[in-house]
PDB file of C-alpha atoms in Angstrom:
ATOM      1  CA  MET A 150    -174.737 -37.410-163.921  1.00  0.00           C
ATOM      2  CA  ASN A 151    -174.339 -34.485-163.082  1.00  0.00           C
ATOM      3  CA  LEU A 152    -177.102 -31.938-161.465  1.00  0.00           C
ATOM      4  CA  SER A 153    -176.232 -29.780-164.842  1.00  0.00           C
ATOM      5  CA  ARG A 154    -175.996 -31.817-167.173  1.00  0.00           C
ATOM      6  CA  ARG A 155    -179.341 -33.431-166.283  1.00  0.00           C
ATOM      7  CA  MET A 156    -181.263 -30.170-166.004  1.00  0.00           C
ATOM      8  CA  ALA A 157    -179.635 -29.769-169.880  1.00  0.00           C
ATOM      9  CA  ALA A 158    -180.640 -32.674-170.811  1.00  0.00           C
ATOM     10  CA  THR A 159    -184.435 -32.427-169.437  1.00  0.00           C
ATOM     11  CA  ALA A 160    -184.532 -28.820-171.213  1.00  0.00           C
ATOM     12  CA  VAL A 161    -183.326 -30.431-174.883  1.00  0.00           C
ATOM     13  CA  LEU A 162    -186.304 -33.412-174.098  1.00  0.00           C
ATOM     14  CA  ALA A 163    -188.784 -30.957-172.936  1.00  0.00           C
ATOM     15  CA  THR A 164    -187.941 -27.903-176.333  1.00  0.00           C
ATOM     16  CA  ALA A 165    -187.841 -31.616-178.722  1.00  0.00           C
ATOM     17  CA  ILE A 166    -191.043 -32.537-177.221  1.00  0.00           C
ATOM     18  CA  ALA A 167    -192.790 -28.673-178.095  1.00  0.00           C
ATOM     19  CA  GLY A 168    -191.106 -28.663-180.892  1.00  0.00           C
ATOM     20  CA  THR A 169    -192.672 -32.398-182.855  1.00  0.00           C
ATOM     21  CA  VAL A 170    -195.274 -34.301-183.812  1.00  0.00           C
ATOM     22  CA  ALA A 171    -194.004 -37.671-184.861  1.00  0.00           C
ATOM     23  CA  LEU A 172    -196.297 -40.659-184.995  1.00  0.00           C
ATOM     24  CA  THR A 173    -195.150 -44.352-184.316  1.00  0.00           C
ATOM     25  CA  PRO A 174    -196.459 -47.077-185.926  1.00  0.00           C
ATOM     26  CA  GLN A 175    -199.133 -48.968-182.841  1.00  0.00           C
ATOM     27  CA  ALA A 176    -198.909 -51.482-180.683  1.00  0.00           C
ATOM     28  CA  SER A 177    -201.379 -53.587-179.074  1.00  0.00           C
ATOM     29  CA  ALA A 178    -203.253 -51.865-176.178  1.00  0.00           C
ATOM     30  CA  ALA A 179    -202.152 -54.260-172.538  1.00  0.00           C
ATOM     31  CA  THR A 180    -203.054 -53.403-169.252  1.00  0.00           C
ATOM     32  CA  LYS A 181    -199.319 -53.365-168.346  1.00  0.00           C
ATOM     33  CA  ALA A 182    -196.440 -52.430-171.331  1.00  0.00           C
ATOM     34  CA  ALA A 183    -193.852 -55.372-172.630  1.00  0.00           C
ATOM     35  CA  TYR A 184    -190.873 -54.691-174.289  1.00  0.00           C
ATOM     36  CA  ASN A 185    -191.128 -54.469-177.598  1.00  0.00           C
ATOM     37  CA  GLY A 186    -188.171 -55.694-179.175  1.00  0.00           C
ATOM     38  CA  VAL A 187    -188.183 -52.833-181.547  1.00  0.00           C
ATOM     39  CA  CYS A 188    -184.410 -52.350-180.362  1.00  0.00           C
ATOM     40  CA  GLY A 189    -183.175 -55.066-182.574  1.00  0.00           C
ATOM     41  CA  SER A 190    -182.053 -58.487-182.844  1.00  0.00           C
ATOM     42  CA  GLY A 191    -180.112 -59.852-180.061  1.00  0.00           C
ATOM     43  CA  TYR A 192    -180.993 -57.130-177.520  1.00  0.00           C
ATOM     44  CA  LYS A 193    -181.729 -58.638-174.115  1.00  0.00           C
ATOM     45  CA  VAL A 194    -183.697 -56.387-171.534  1.00  0.00           C
ATOM     46  CA  VAL A 195    -181.465 -55.799-168.645  1.00  0.00           C
ATOM     47  CA  ASN A 196    -183.216 -53.748-166.614  1.00  0.00           C
ATOM     48  CA  SER A 197    -186.153 -52.134-166.318  1.00  0.00           C
ATOM     49  CA  ALA A 198    -188.221 -49.349-164.428  1.00  0.00           C
ATOM     50  CA  PRO A 199    -192.393 -48.520-164.371  1.00  0.00           C
ATOM     51  CA  ILE A 200    -193.291 -44.425-165.531  1.00  0.00           C
ATOM     52  CA  GLY A 201    -195.742 -44.193-163.019  1.00  0.00           C
ATOM     53  CA  SER A 202    -199.244 -45.545-164.139  1.00  0.00           C
ATOM     54  CA  LYS A 203    -198.596 -44.879-167.658  1.00  0.00           C
ATOM     55  CA  GLY A 204    -195.950 -47.449-168.903  1.00  0.00           C
ATOM     56  CA  THR A 205    -192.108 -49.041-168.719  1.00  0.00           C
ATOM     57  CA  VAL A 206    -188.745 -47.472-169.934  1.00  0.00           C
ATOM     58  CA  PHE A 207    -186.493 -50.348-170.994  1.00  0.00           C
ATOM     59  CA  LEU A 208    -182.690 -50.715-171.377  1.00  0.00           C
ATOM     60  CA  THR A 209    -181.678 -53.691-172.798  1.00  0.00           C
ATOM     61  CA  TYR A 210    -177.751 -54.539-174.285  1.00  0.00           C
ATOM     62  CA  ASN A 211    -176.809 -56.196-176.602  1.00  0.00           C
ATOM     63  CA  SER A 212    -173.730 -58.052-175.744  1.00  0.00           C
ATOM     64  CA  ALA A 213    -172.207 -58.878-179.363  1.00  0.00           C
ATOM     65  CA  LYS A 214    -172.069 -55.415-180.450  1.00  0.00           C
ATOM     66  CA  GLY A 215    -171.422 -53.974-176.823  1.00  0.00           C
ATOM     67  CA  LYS A 216    -174.667 -51.933-177.553  1.00  0.00           C
ATOM     68  CA  ASN A 217    -177.267 -50.866-174.725  1.00  0.00           C
ATOM     69  CA  CYS A 218    -180.352 -48.411-175.955  1.00  0.00           C
ATOM     70  CA  VAL A 219    -183.554 -47.844-174.036  1.00  0.00           C
ATOM     71  CA  VAL A 220    -186.942 -47.693-175.265  1.00  0.00           C
ATOM     72  CA  THR A 221    -190.300 -45.819-173.746  1.00  0.00           C
ATOM     73  CA  VAL A 222    -193.418 -48.521-173.622  1.00  0.00           C
ATOM     74  CA  ARG A 223    -197.161 -47.147-173.143  1.00  0.00           C
ATOM     75  CA  ASN A 224    -199.016 -49.513-171.364  1.00  0.00           C
ATOM     76  CA  ALA A 225    -201.557 -48.319-173.962  1.00  0.00           C
ATOM     77  CA  THR A 226    -201.793 -46.409-176.963  1.00  0.00           C
ATOM     78  CA  GLY A 227    -203.681 -44.201-177.572  1.00  0.00           C
ATOM     79  CA  LYS A 228    -203.706 -40.520-179.082  1.00  0.00           C
ATOM     80  CA  ALA A 229    -200.367 -38.914-179.691  1.00  0.00           C
ATOM     81  CA  VAL A 230    -198.735 -38.112-176.432  1.00  0.00           C
ATOM     82  CA  PRO A 231    -195.130 -36.318-175.226  1.00  0.00           C
ATOM     83  CA  MET A 232    -192.884 -39.109-174.362  1.00  0.00           C
ATOM     84  CA  PHE A 233    -189.965 -39.299-174.324  1.00  0.00           C
ATOM     85  CA  ALA A 234    -186.591 -41.832-174.483  1.00  0.00           C
ATOM     86  CA  TYR A 235    -183.152 -41.273-173.406  1.00  0.00           C
ATOM     87  CA  LEU A 236    -179.453 -42.279-173.150  1.00  0.00           C
ATOM     88  CA  TYR A 237    -175.869 -41.336-170.893  1.00  0.00           C
ATOM     89  CA  VAL A 238    -173.161 -43.583-170.943  1.00  0.00           C
ATOM     90  CA  GLN A 239    -170.979 -42.453-168.203  1.00  0.00           C
ATOM     91  CA  GLY A 240    -167.090 -41.904-168.496  1.00  0.00           C
ATOM     92  CA  ALA A 241    -167.769 -41.766-172.817  1.00  0.00           C
ATOM     93  CA  ASP A 242    -169.960 -38.161-172.458  1.00  0.00           C
ATOM     94  CA  GLU A 243    -173.101 -39.854-175.037  1.00  0.00           C
ATOM     95  CA  SER A 244    -176.049 -39.601-174.967  1.00  0.00           C
ATOM     96  CA  ALA A 245    -179.069 -40.167-177.341  1.00  0.00           C
ATOM     97  CA  GLU A 246    -182.238 -38.754-176.745  1.00  0.00           C
ATOM     98  CA  ASP A 247    -186.017 -39.352-178.951  1.00  0.00           C
ATOM     99  CA  ALA A 248    -188.344 -37.250-177.395  1.00  0.00           C
ATOM    100  CA  GLY A 249    -191.356 -36.255-179.174  1.00  0.00           C
ATOM    101  CA  ALA A 250    -195.291 -36.646-179.494  1.00  0.00           C
ATOM    102  CA  TYR A 251    -195.798 -40.572-180.396  1.00  0.00           C
ATOM    103  CA  THR A 252    -198.895 -43.551-179.754  1.00  0.00           C
ATOM    104  CA  ALA A 253    -196.574 -46.269-177.711  1.00  0.00           C
ATOM    105  CA  TYR A 254    -193.918 -46.528-177.370  1.00  0.00           C
ATOM    106  CA  ALA A 255    -190.490 -43.449-178.103  1.00  0.00           C
ATOM    107  CA  GLY A 256    -187.124 -44.812-179.205  1.00  0.00           C
ATOM    108  CA  PRO A 257    -185.349 -46.680-179.861  1.00  0.00           C
ATOM    109  CA  VAL A 258    -181.516 -45.068-178.421  1.00  0.00           C
ATOM    110  CA  TYR A 259    -178.175 -46.054-178.529  1.00  0.00           C
ATOM    111  CA  GLY A 260    -175.114 -46.028-176.543  1.00  0.00           C
ATOM    112  CA  ASP A 261    -171.665 -48.351-176.651  1.00  0.00           C
ATOM    113  CA  GLY A 262    -172.214 -49.004-172.855  1.00  0.00           C
ATOM    114  CA  ARG A 263    -169.908 -52.195-172.579  1.00  0.00           C
ATOM    115  CA  GLY A 264    -167.752 -52.121-169.859  1.00  0.00           C
ATOM    116  CA  LYS A 265    -169.394 -48.544-168.998  1.00  0.00           C
ATOM    117  CA  CYS A 266    -171.995 -47.413-166.180  1.00  0.00           C
ATOM    118  CA  VAL A 267    -175.447 -45.513-167.729  1.00  0.00           C
ATOM    119  CA  ASP A 268    -177.957 -43.490-166.734  1.00  0.00           C
ATOM    120  CA  TRP A 269    -181.048 -43.260-168.932  1.00  0.00           C
ATOM    121  CA  ALA A 270    -184.756 -41.932-168.462  1.00  0.00           C
ATOM    122  CA  GLY A 271    -188.111 -42.230-169.861  1.00  0.00           C
ATOM    123  CA  GLY A 272    -190.785 -40.050-170.212  1.00  0.00           C
ATOM    124  CA  ILE A 273    -194.818 -40.675-170.554  1.00  0.00           C
ATOM    125  CA  ASP A 274    -196.879 -37.099-171.296  1.00  0.00           C
ATOM    126  CA  ASN A 275    -196.842 -35.737-167.867  1.00  0.00           C
ATOM    127  CA  GLN A 276    -194.424 -38.937-165.709  1.00  0.00           C
ATOM    128  CA  SER A 277    -191.089 -39.614-166.382  1.00  0.00           C
ATOM    129  CA  THR A 278    -188.342 -42.167-164.737  1.00  0.00           C
ATOM    130  CA  TRP A 279    -184.514 -41.681-164.278  1.00  0.00           C
ATOM    131  CA  THR A 280    -182.047 -44.006-163.294  1.00  0.00           C
ATOM    132  CA  TYR A 281    -178.020 -43.413-162.917  1.00  0.00           C
ATOM    133  CA  GLU A 282    -175.601 -45.618-162.822  1.00  0.00           C
ATOM    134  CA  SER A 283    -176.589 -48.352-163.828  1.00  0.00           C
ATOM    135  CA  ASN A 284    -175.254 -51.602-164.887  1.00  0.00           C
ATOM    136  CA  CYS A 285    -171.676 -50.985-164.391  1.00  0.00           C
ATOM    137  CA  GLY A 286    -170.815 -53.031-166.745  1.00  0.00           C
ATOM    138  CA  SER A 287    -172.539 -55.883-165.585  1.00  0.00           C
ATOM    139  CA  LEU A 288    -176.168 -57.602-166.759  1.00  0.00           C
ATOM    140  CA  LYS A 289    -177.093 -57.619-163.421  1.00  0.00           C
ATOM    141  CA  ALA A 290    -179.861 -54.833-162.848  1.00  0.00           C
ATOM    142  CA  HIS A 291    -179.243 -51.870-160.813  1.00  0.00           C
ATOM    143  CA  ARG A 292    -180.605 -48.151-160.406  1.00  0.00           C
ATOM    144  CA  VAL A 293    -181.309 -45.913-158.432  1.00  0.00           C
ATOM    145  CA  THR A 294    -183.993 -44.444-159.319  1.00  0.00           C
ATOM    146  CA  LYS A 295    -186.005 -41.311-159.351  1.00  0.00           C
ATOM    147  CA  GLY A 296    -189.403 -40.710-160.453  1.00  0.00           C
ATOM    148  CA  TRP A 297    -191.288 -37.074-160.999  1.00  0.00           C
TER     149      TRP A 297
END
């Protein structure tokens, strides 16, 4: 993802976080985030990245559907805070994001990633992690991650 596209995506997410308040179902409080299965049946975790000390963003894949899914999960539920989940499929110019104030998780967001590299990200409150050119048609976890 080039810098201008990344900046545009960040601006969209910041606007959505500032203007959206939504609550998600409560997840159990835990010291470390675990994938919560919200992408649906057949989705397996193929990559993940910590979001500082606040949670984890998970990249999942369903080989029968050829779809990726991203979800951001907090380490512990609590007061709603700004969160986002983001997925961009390279070569397809397809992106999806979910942003708002959530108590447990943001997402899921989906994209048709069969045979393509994906960029994916997650953020919780004032911390975020962005992963570029990941997996690239492989279930092998490969990432170039930038955390802020």
